[in-house]
Structures are given as structure tokens and as C-alpha cells.
Amino acid sequence: LVSITSAPPLTFGSQGIERVGGDVSEPVEISRVSPDYSVAARKDRLEGKVILEAIITETGAVADVRVLRSVHRLLDEAAVAAVRQWRYEPGRKKGVPV
């Protein structure tokens, strides 16, 4: 079982990394790809929750994904590969994408 949930993301604008809150709005998810549960992971009955941190760019792409809590290499890699394909309407600061 692979589960992905969203937490308040970071955004990376031309001024650097911005945290959601105050005058920085949260990016809005446009599309989500589920992780591939590989044959090897299924065979080994691997399951768990991988916790990732990522930066959402001012174009809405996901960048700099890193594993904060690992379960197993196979699940970690599947989660990272899936999240890298997610797309967002970027967060905004004073109406400008960040």
C-alpha cells in the first residue's frame, strides 16, 4: 500500500523559497499521479507511508523532492517518481506566482 497526502508545500519564486501563509497562498493541485506499486514491492508485501518534501515552482512544477521518512527503497522511489509528475496552480504572493 502506498499512500500520498499533501501538506502545506513550499514554493520557490524568483525571490527564493516562500512558505505558505501570510500573504503567500497555497498552490492548488491540478493533477496527481499515483505511485506504481512494483511487482517486487508487491511480492515482498511492502507497505507504508513515505513522507516527502518538495518545492512547487512558480510554474506549478514539482522540484527538489526529498524523502523525509523512508519505508523501503522501492516504495520511496515510486513515491518520488509519482510526486515529480504532479502539477499545481502555483501559490501567489500579492497576485504574482511564487
mmCIF file of N, CA and C in Angstrom:
data_model
loop_
_atom_site.group_PDB
_atom_site.id
_atom_site.type_symbol
_atom_site.label_atom_id
_atom_site.label_comp_id
_atom_site.label_asym_id
_atom_site.label_seq_id
_atom_site.Cartn_x
_atom_site.Cartn_y
_atom_site.Cartn_z
ATOM 1 N N LEU A 1 0.852 -1.174 0.000
ATOM 2 C CA LEU A 1 0.000 0.000 0.000
ATOM 3 C C LEU A 1 0.889 1.224 0.000
ATOM 4 N N VAL A 2 0.637 2.125 -0.915
ATOM 5 C CA VAL A 2 1.367 3.384 -0.973
ATOM 6 C C VAL A 2 0.345 4.490 -0.846
ATOM 7 N N SER A 3 0.550 5.368 0.099
ATOM 8 C CA SER A 3 -0.384 6.455 0.347
ATOM 9 C C SER A 3 0.349 7.778 0.250
ATOM 10 N N ILE A 4 -0.238 8.738 -0.447
ATOM 11 C CA ILE A 4 0.353 10.065 -0.559
ATOM 12 C C ILE A 4 -0.674 11.086 -0.100
ATOM 13 N N THR A 5 -0.260 11.936 0.805
ATOM 14 C CA THR A 5 -1.115 13.032 1.244
ATOM 15 C C THR A 5 -0.350 14.335 1.073
ATOM 16 N N SER A 6 -1.063 15.405 0.969
ATOM 17 C CA SER A 6 -0.434 16.709 0.790
ATOM 18 C C SER A 6 -0.380 17.459 2.109
ATOM 19 N N ALA A 7 0.704 18.166 2.309
ATOM 20 C CA ALA A 7 0.858 19.068 3.444
ATOM 21 C C ALA A 7 1.111 20.445 2.861
ATOM 22 N N PRO A 8 1.018 21.502 3.650
ATOM 23 C CA PRO A 8 1.307 22.811 3.097
ATOM 24 C C PRO A 8 2.695 22.822 2.455
ATOM 25 N N PRO A 9 2.753 23.068 1.148
ATOM 26 C CA PRO A 9 4.017 22.989 0.438
ATOM 27 C C PRO A 9 4.848 24.263 0.545
ATOM 28 N N LEU A 10 6.072 24.118 0.095
ATOM 29 C CA LEU A 10 6.945 25.267 -0.081
ATOM 30 C C LEU A 10 6.809 25.701 -1.522
ATOM 31 N N THR A 11 6.988 26.964 -1.797
ATOM 32 C CA THR A 11 7.026 27.434 -3.172
ATOM 33 C C THR A 11 8.363 28.117 -3.395
ATOM 34 N N PHE A 12 8.849 28.069 -4.606
ATOM 35 C CA PHE A 12 10.129 28.678 -4.932
ATOM 36 C C PHE A 12 9.905 29.733 -5.981
ATOM 37 N N GLY A 13 10.061 30.966 -5.604
ATOM 38 C CA GLY A 13 9.872 32.067 -6.531
ATOM 39 C C GLY A 13 11.199 32.730 -6.849
ATOM 40 N N SER A 14 11.151 33.766 -7.648
ATOM 41 C CA SER A 14 12.370 34.469 -8.031
ATOM 42 C C SER A 14 13.051 35.108 -6.828
ATOM 43 N N GLN A 15 12.308 35.286 -5.747
ATOM 44 C CA GLN A 15 12.878 35.846 -4.523
ATOM 45 C C GLN A 15 13.407 34.761 -3.596
ATOM 46 N N GLY A 16 13.316 33.501 -3.993
ATOM 47 C CA GLY A 16 13.769 32.388 -3.151
ATOM 48 C C GLY A 16 12.593 31.567 -2.679
ATOM 49 N N ILE A 17 12.830 30.742 -1.685
ATOM 50 C CA ILE A 17 11.781 29.861 -1.167
ATOM 51 C C ILE A 17 10.822 30.660 -0.300
ATOM 52 N N GLU A 18 9.533 30.454 -0.541
ATOM 53 C CA GLU A 18 8.473 31.100 0.230
ATOM 54 C C GLU A 18 7.665 30.007 0.915
ATOM 55 N N ARG A 19 7.359 30.175 2.168
ATOM 56 C CA ARG A 19 6.479 29.246 2.861
ATOM 57 C C ARG A 19 5.049 29.746 2.745
ATOM 58 N N VAL A 20 4.131 28.816 2.602
ATOM 59 C CA VAL A 20 2.713 29.148 2.521
ATOM 60 C C VAL A 20 2.273 29.757 3.841
ATOM 61 N N GLY A 21 1.502 30.820 3.756
ATOM 62 C CA GLY A 21 0.991 31.502 4.940
ATOM 63 C C GLY A 21 1.177 32.996 4.784
ATOM 64 N N GLY A 22 0.483 33.760 5.596
ATOM 65 C CA GLY A 22 0.562 35.213 5.480
ATOM 66 C C GLY A 22 0.049 35.649 4.129
ATOM 67 N N ASP A 23 0.885 36.340 3.351
ATOM 68 C CA ASP A 23 0.447 36.807 2.042
ATOM 69 C C ASP A 23 0.837 35.845 0.909
ATOM 70 N N VAL A 24 1.271 34.641 1.260
ATOM 71 C CA VAL A 24 1.602 33.621 0.250
ATOM 72 C C VAL A 24 0.504 32.564 0.264
ATOM 73 N N SER A 25 -0.228 32.460 -0.855
ATOM 74 C CA SER A 25 -1.314 31.477 -0.937
ATOM 75 C C SER A 25 -0.762 30.089 -1.254
ATOM 76 N N GLU A 26 -1.519 29.100 -0.867
ATOM 77 C CA GLU A 26 -1.130 27.710 -1.097
ATOM 78 C C GLU A 26 -1.331 27.337 -2.568
ATOM 79 N N PRO A 27 -0.377 26.614 -3.169
ATOM 80 C CA PRO A 27 -0.600 26.117 -4.527
ATOM 81 C C PRO A 27 -1.823 25.194 -4.552
ATOM 82 N N VAL A 28 -2.493 25.132 -5.688
ATOM 83 C CA VAL A 28 -3.674 24.287 -5.841
ATOM 84 C C VAL A 28 -3.318 23.138 -6.771
ATOM 85 N N GLU A 29 -3.561 21.935 -6.294
ATOM 86 C CA GLU A 29 -3.244 20.743 -7.081
ATOM 87 C C GLU A 29 -4.113 20.685 -8.337
ATOM 88 N N ILE A 30 -3.457 20.474 -9.477
ATOM 89 C CA ILE A 30 -4.156 20.339 -10.757
ATOM 90 C C ILE A 30 -4.226 18.881 -11.170
ATOM 91 N N SER A 31 -3.106 18.177 -11.029
ATOM 92 C CA SER A 31 -3.089 16.758 -11.395
ATOM 93 C C SER A 31 -2.182 15.990 -10.461
ATOM 94 N N ARG A 32 -2.549 14.739 -10.233
ATOM 95 C CA ARG A 32 -1.819 13.855 -9.319
ATOM 96 C C ARG A 32 -1.651 12.496 -9.996
ATOM 97 N N VAL A 33 -0.464 11.954 -9.902
ATOM 98 C CA VAL A 33 -0.159 10.617 -10.416
ATOM 99 C C VAL A 33 0.055 9.715 -9.214
ATOM 100 N N SER A 34 -0.580 8.557 -9.209
ATOM 101 C CA SER A 34 -0.387 7.602 -8.120
ATOM 102 C C SER A 34 0.917 6.839 -8.317
ATOM 103 N N PRO A 35 1.557 6.459 -7.221
ATOM 104 C CA PRO A 35 2.796 5.689 -7.339
ATOM 105 C C PRO A 35 2.543 4.318 -7.950
ATOM 106 N N ASP A 36 3.535 3.831 -8.651
ATOM 107 C CA ASP A 36 3.476 2.490 -9.227
ATOM 108 C C ASP A 36 3.881 1.498 -8.151
ATOM 109 N N TYR A 37 3.014 0.576 -7.853
ATOM 110 C CA TYR A 37 3.306 -0.471 -6.870
ATOM 111 C C TYR A 37 3.957 -1.613 -7.634
ATOM 112 N N SER A 38 5.271 -1.644 -7.624
ATOM 113 C CA SER A 38 6.027 -2.575 -8.462
ATOM 114 C C SER A 38 5.773 -4.034 -8.087
ATOM 115 N N VAL A 39 6.072 -4.912 -9.026
ATOM 116 C CA VAL A 39 5.933 -6.351 -8.807
ATOM 117 C C VAL A 39 6.803 -6.780 -7.632
ATOM 118 N N ALA A 40 8.027 -6.249 -7.571
ATOM 119 C CA ALA A 40 8.943 -6.612 -6.477
ATOM 120 C C ALA A 40 8.389 -6.168 -5.124
ATOM 121 N N ALA A 41 7.839 -4.954 -5.056
ATOM 122 C CA ALA A 41 7.262 -4.459 -3.798
ATOM 123 C C ALA A 41 6.046 -5.290 -3.407
ATOM 124 N N ARG A 42 5.241 -5.637 -4.386
ATOM 125 C CA ARG A 42 4.058 -6.464 -4.130
ATOM 126 C C ARG A 42 4.478 -7.841 -3.638
ATOM 127 N N LYS A 43 5.480 -8.422 -4.296
ATOM 128 C CA LYS A 43 5.974 -9.760 -3.936
ATOM 129 C C LYS A 43 6.485 -9.774 -2.499
ATOM 130 N N ASP A 44 7.184 -8.708 -2.109
ATOM 131 C CA ASP A 44 7.725 -8.616 -0.748
ATOM 132 C C ASP A 44 6.710 -8.077 0.255
ATOM 133 N N ARG A 45 5.492 -7.798 -0.230
ATOM 134 C CA ARG A 45 4.402 -7.289 0.612
ATOM 135 C C ARG A 45 4.799 -6.019 1.370
ATOM 136 N N LEU A 46 5.476 -5.144 0.652
ATOM 137 C CA LEU A 46 5.909 -3.887 1.255
ATOM 138 C C LEU A 46 4.737 -2.923 1.333
ATOM 139 N N GLU A 47 4.636 -2.238 2.420
ATOM 140 C CA GLU A 47 3.633 -1.199 2.559
ATOM 141 C C GLU A 47 4.089 -0.178 3.578
ATOM 142 N N GLY A 48 3.518 0.983 3.505
ATOM 143 C CA GLY A 48 3.861 2.027 4.453
ATOM 144 C C GLY A 48 3.623 3.395 3.857
ATOM 145 N N LYS A 49 3.897 4.392 4.647
ATOM 146 C CA LYS A 49 3.681 5.771 4.227
ATOM 147 C C LYS A 49 5.035 6.460 4.116
ATOM 148 N N VAL A 50 5.375 6.875 2.911
ATOM 149 C CA VAL A 50 6.599 7.624 2.659
ATOM 150 C C VAL A 50 6.259 9.102 2.812
ATOM 151 N N ILE A 51 7.050 9.815 3.579
ATOM 152 C CA ILE A 51 6.818 11.245 3.744
ATOM 153 C C ILE A 51 7.861 11.996 2.942
ATOM 154 N N LEU A 52 7.370 12.872 2.060
ATOM 155 C CA LEU A 52 8.234 13.627 1.164
ATOM 156 C C LEU A 52 8.076 15.121 1.399
ATOM 157 N N GLU A 53 9.104 15.858 1.027
ATOM 158 C CA GLU A 53 9.043 17.307 0.996
ATOM 159 C C GLU A 53 9.436 17.724 -0.415
ATOM 160 N N ALA A 54 8.737 18.701 -0.951
ATOM 161 C CA ALA A 54 9.034 19.160 -2.305
ATOM 162 C C ALA A 54 8.822 20.657 -2.405
ATOM 163 N N ILE A 55 9.423 21.221 -3.399
ATOM 164 C CA ILE A 55 9.236 22.637 -3.704
ATOM 165 C C ILE A 55 8.342 22.727 -4.934
ATOM 166 N N ILE A 56 7.338 23.589 -4.868
ATOM 167 C CA ILE A 56 6.469 23.860 -6.015
ATOM 168 C C ILE A 56 6.995 25.147 -6.641
ATOM 169 N N THR A 57 7.370 25.086 -7.914
ATOM 170 C CA THR A 57 7.948 26.246 -8.580
ATOM 171 C C THR A 57 6.860 27.243 -8.992
ATOM 172 N N GLU A 58 7.307 28.401 -9.439
ATOM 173 C CA GLU A 58 6.340 29.419 -9.850
ATOM 174 C C GLU A 58 5.606 29.051 -11.141
ATOM 175 N N THR A 59 6.028 27.960 -11.807
ATOM 176 C CA THR A 59 5.286 27.455 -12.970
ATOM 177 C C THR A 59 4.332 26.330 -12.579
ATOM 178 N N GLY A 60 4.369 25.905 -11.309
ATOM 179 C CA GLY A 60 3.489 24.840 -10.843
ATOM 180 C C GLY A 60 4.098 23.454 -10.922
ATOM 181 N N ALA A 61 5.365 23.363 -11.322
ATOM 182 C CA ALA A 61 6.052 22.068 -11.381
ATOM 183 C C ALA A 61 6.583 21.715 -9.995
ATOM 184 N N VAL A 62 6.817 20.432 -9.783
ATOM 185 C CA VAL A 62 7.389 19.949 -8.528
ATOM 186 C C VAL A 62 8.890 19.819 -8.711
ATOM 187 N N ALA A 63 9.653 20.358 -7.764
ATOM 188 C CA ALA A 63 11.113 20.317 -7.832
ATOM 189 C C ALA A 63 11.680 19.888 -6.489
ATOM 190 N N ASP A 64 12.900 19.447 -6.516
ATOM 191 C CA ASP A 64 13.653 19.127 -5.293
ATOM 192 C C ASP A 64 12.867 18.256 -4.317
ATOM 193 N N VAL A 65 12.400 17.124 -4.787
ATOM 194 C CA VAL A 65 11.682 16.187 -3.919
ATOM 195 C C VAL A 65 12.708 15.456 -3.053
ATOM 196 N N ARG A 66 12.421 15.415 -1.758
ATOM 197 C CA ARG A 66 13.318 14.650 -0.895
ATOM 198 C C ARG A 66 12.509 13.841 0.106
ATOM 199 N N VAL A 67 13.047 12.703 0.468
ATOM 200 C CA VAL A 67 12.383 11.782 1.391
ATOM 201 C C VAL A 67 12.672 12.227 2.816
ATOM 202 N N LEU A 68 11.603 12.493 3.580
ATOM 203 C CA LEU A 68 11.746 12.843 4.989
ATOM 204 C C LEU A 68 11.623 11.604 5.873
ATOM 205 N N ARG A 69 10.746 10.669 5.478
ATOM 206 C CA ARG A 69 10.612 9.401 6.197
ATOM 207 C C ARG A 69 10.536 8.285 5.181
ATOM 208 N N SER A 70 11.500 7.401 5.263
ATOM 209 C CA SER A 70 11.620 6.296 4.329
ATOM 210 C C SER A 70 10.885 5.065 4.855
ATOM 211 N N VAL A 71 10.402 4.261 3.919
ATOM 212 C CA VAL A 71 9.802 2.985 4.271
ATOM 213 C C VAL A 71 10.709 1.867 3.736
ATOM 214 N N HIS A 72 10.976 1.937 2.469
ATOM 215 C CA HIS A 72 11.831 0.973 1.771
ATOM 216 C C HIS A 72 12.211 1.624 0.450
ATOM 217 N N ARG A 73 13.387 1.324 -0.043
ATOM 218 C CA ARG A 73 13.879 1.944 -1.271
ATOM 219 C C ARG A 73 12.867 1.851 -2.410
ATOM 220 N N LEU A 74 12.236 0.695 -2.594
ATOM 221 C CA LEU A 74 11.281 0.534 -3.699
ATOM 222 C C LEU A 74 10.088 1.472 -3.559
ATOM 223 N N LEU A 75 9.546 1.581 -2.355
ATOM 224 C CA LEU A 75 8.397 2.470 -2.141
ATOM 225 C C LEU A 75 8.810 3.932 -2.196
ATOM 226 N N ASP A 76 9.978 4.235 -1.639
ATOM 227 C CA ASP A 76 10.479 5.614 -1.683
ATOM 228 C C ASP A 76 10.623 6.084 -3.124
ATOM 229 N N GLU A 77 11.271 5.269 -3.958
ATOM 230 C CA GLU A 77 11.492 5.635 -5.362
ATOM 231 C C GLU A 77 10.176 5.805 -6.107
ATOM 232 N N ALA A 78 9.209 4.919 -5.841
ATOM 233 C CA ALA A 78 7.907 5.019 -6.509
ATOM 234 C C ALA A 78 7.185 6.298 -6.104
ATOM 235 N N ALA A 79 7.249 6.640 -4.823
ATOM 236 C CA ALA A 79 6.584 7.850 -4.345
ATOM 237 C C ALA A 79 7.225 9.098 -4.952
ATOM 238 N N VAL A 80 8.547 9.154 -4.970
ATOM 239 C CA VAL A 80 9.252 10.312 -5.541
ATOM 240 C C VAL A 80 8.935 10.455 -7.024
ATOM 241 N N ALA A 81 8.970 9.340 -7.758
ATOM 242 C CA ALA A 81 8.683 9.388 -9.200
ATOM 243 C C ALA A 81 7.263 9.890 -9.464
ATOM 244 N N ALA A 82 6.316 9.465 -8.641
ATOM 245 C CA ALA A 82 4.925 9.909 -8.822
ATOM 246 C C ALA A 82 4.779 11.396 -8.522
ATOM 247 N N VAL A 83 5.326 11.842 -7.399
ATOM 248 C CA VAL A 83 5.167 13.239 -6.988
ATOM 249 C C VAL A 83 5.840 14.189 -7.976
ATOM 250 N N ARG A 84 6.926 13.772 -8.578
ATOM 251 C CA ARG A 84 7.591 14.628 -9.579
ATOM 252 C C ARG A 84 6.688 14.915 -10.778
ATOM 253 N N GLN A 85 5.655 14.104 -10.977
ATOM 254 C CA GLN A 85 4.735 14.296 -12.099
ATOM 255 C C GLN A 85 3.518 15.138 -11.722
ATOM 256 N N TRP A 86 3.337 15.431 -10.457
ATOM 257 C CA TRP A 86 2.205 16.241 -10.033
ATOM 258 C C TRP A 86 2.353 17.648 -10.588
ATOM 259 N N ARG A 87 1.241 18.315 -10.806
ATOM 260 C CA ARG A 87 1.239 19.697 -11.297
ATOM 261 C C ARG A 87 0.298 20.535 -10.438
ATOM 262 N N TYR A 88 0.671 21.803 -10.296
ATOM 263 C CA TYR A 88 -0.072 22.728 -9.444
ATOM 264 C C TYR A 88 -0.308 24.042 -10.156
ATOM 265 N N GLU A 89 -1.365 24.728 -9.739
ATOM 266 C CA GLU A 89 -1.507 26.156 -9.999
ATOM 267 C C GLU A 89 -0.627 26.761 -8.904
ATOM 268 N N PRO A 90 0.402 27.533 -9.253
ATOM 269 C CA PRO A 90 1.347 27.966 -8.226
ATOM 270 C C PRO A 90 0.727 28.848 -7.146
ATOM 271 N N GLY A 91 1.380 28.855 -6.002
ATOM 272 C CA GLY A 91 0.998 29.785 -4.951
ATOM 273 C C GLY A 91 1.228 31.205 -5.444
ATOM 274 N N ARG A 92 0.622 32.148 -4.788
ATOM 275 C CA ARG A 92 0.781 33.551 -5.215
ATOM 276 C C ARG A 92 1.102 34.425 -4.009
ATOM 277 N N LYS A 93 1.889 35.437 -4.287
ATOM 278 C CA LYS A 93 2.200 36.463 -3.297
ATOM 279 C C LYS A 93 1.872 37.796 -3.930
ATOM 280 N N LYS A 94 0.877 38.466 -3.363
ATOM 281 C CA LYS A 94 0.394 39.744 -3.922
ATOM 282 C C LYS A 94 0.005 39.583 -5.397
ATOM 283 N N GLY A 95 -0.632 38.436 -5.716
ATOM 284 C CA GLY A 95 -1.118 38.187 -7.061
ATOM 285 C C GLY A 95 -0.086 37.660 -8.044
ATOM 286 N N VAL A 96 1.165 37.566 -7.641
ATOM 287 C CA VAL A 96 2.230 37.117 -8.535
ATOM 288 C C VAL A 96 2.602 35.674 -8.182
ATOM 289 N N PRO A 97 2.693 34.792 -9.200
ATOM 290 C CA PRO A 97 3.073 33.402 -8.895
ATOM 291 C C PRO A 97 4.447 33.320 -8.227
ATOM 292 N N VAL A 98 4.514 32.498 -7.175
ATOM 293 C CA VAL A 98 5.787 32.253 -6.488
ATOM 294 C C VAL A 98 5.993 30.765 -6.310
#
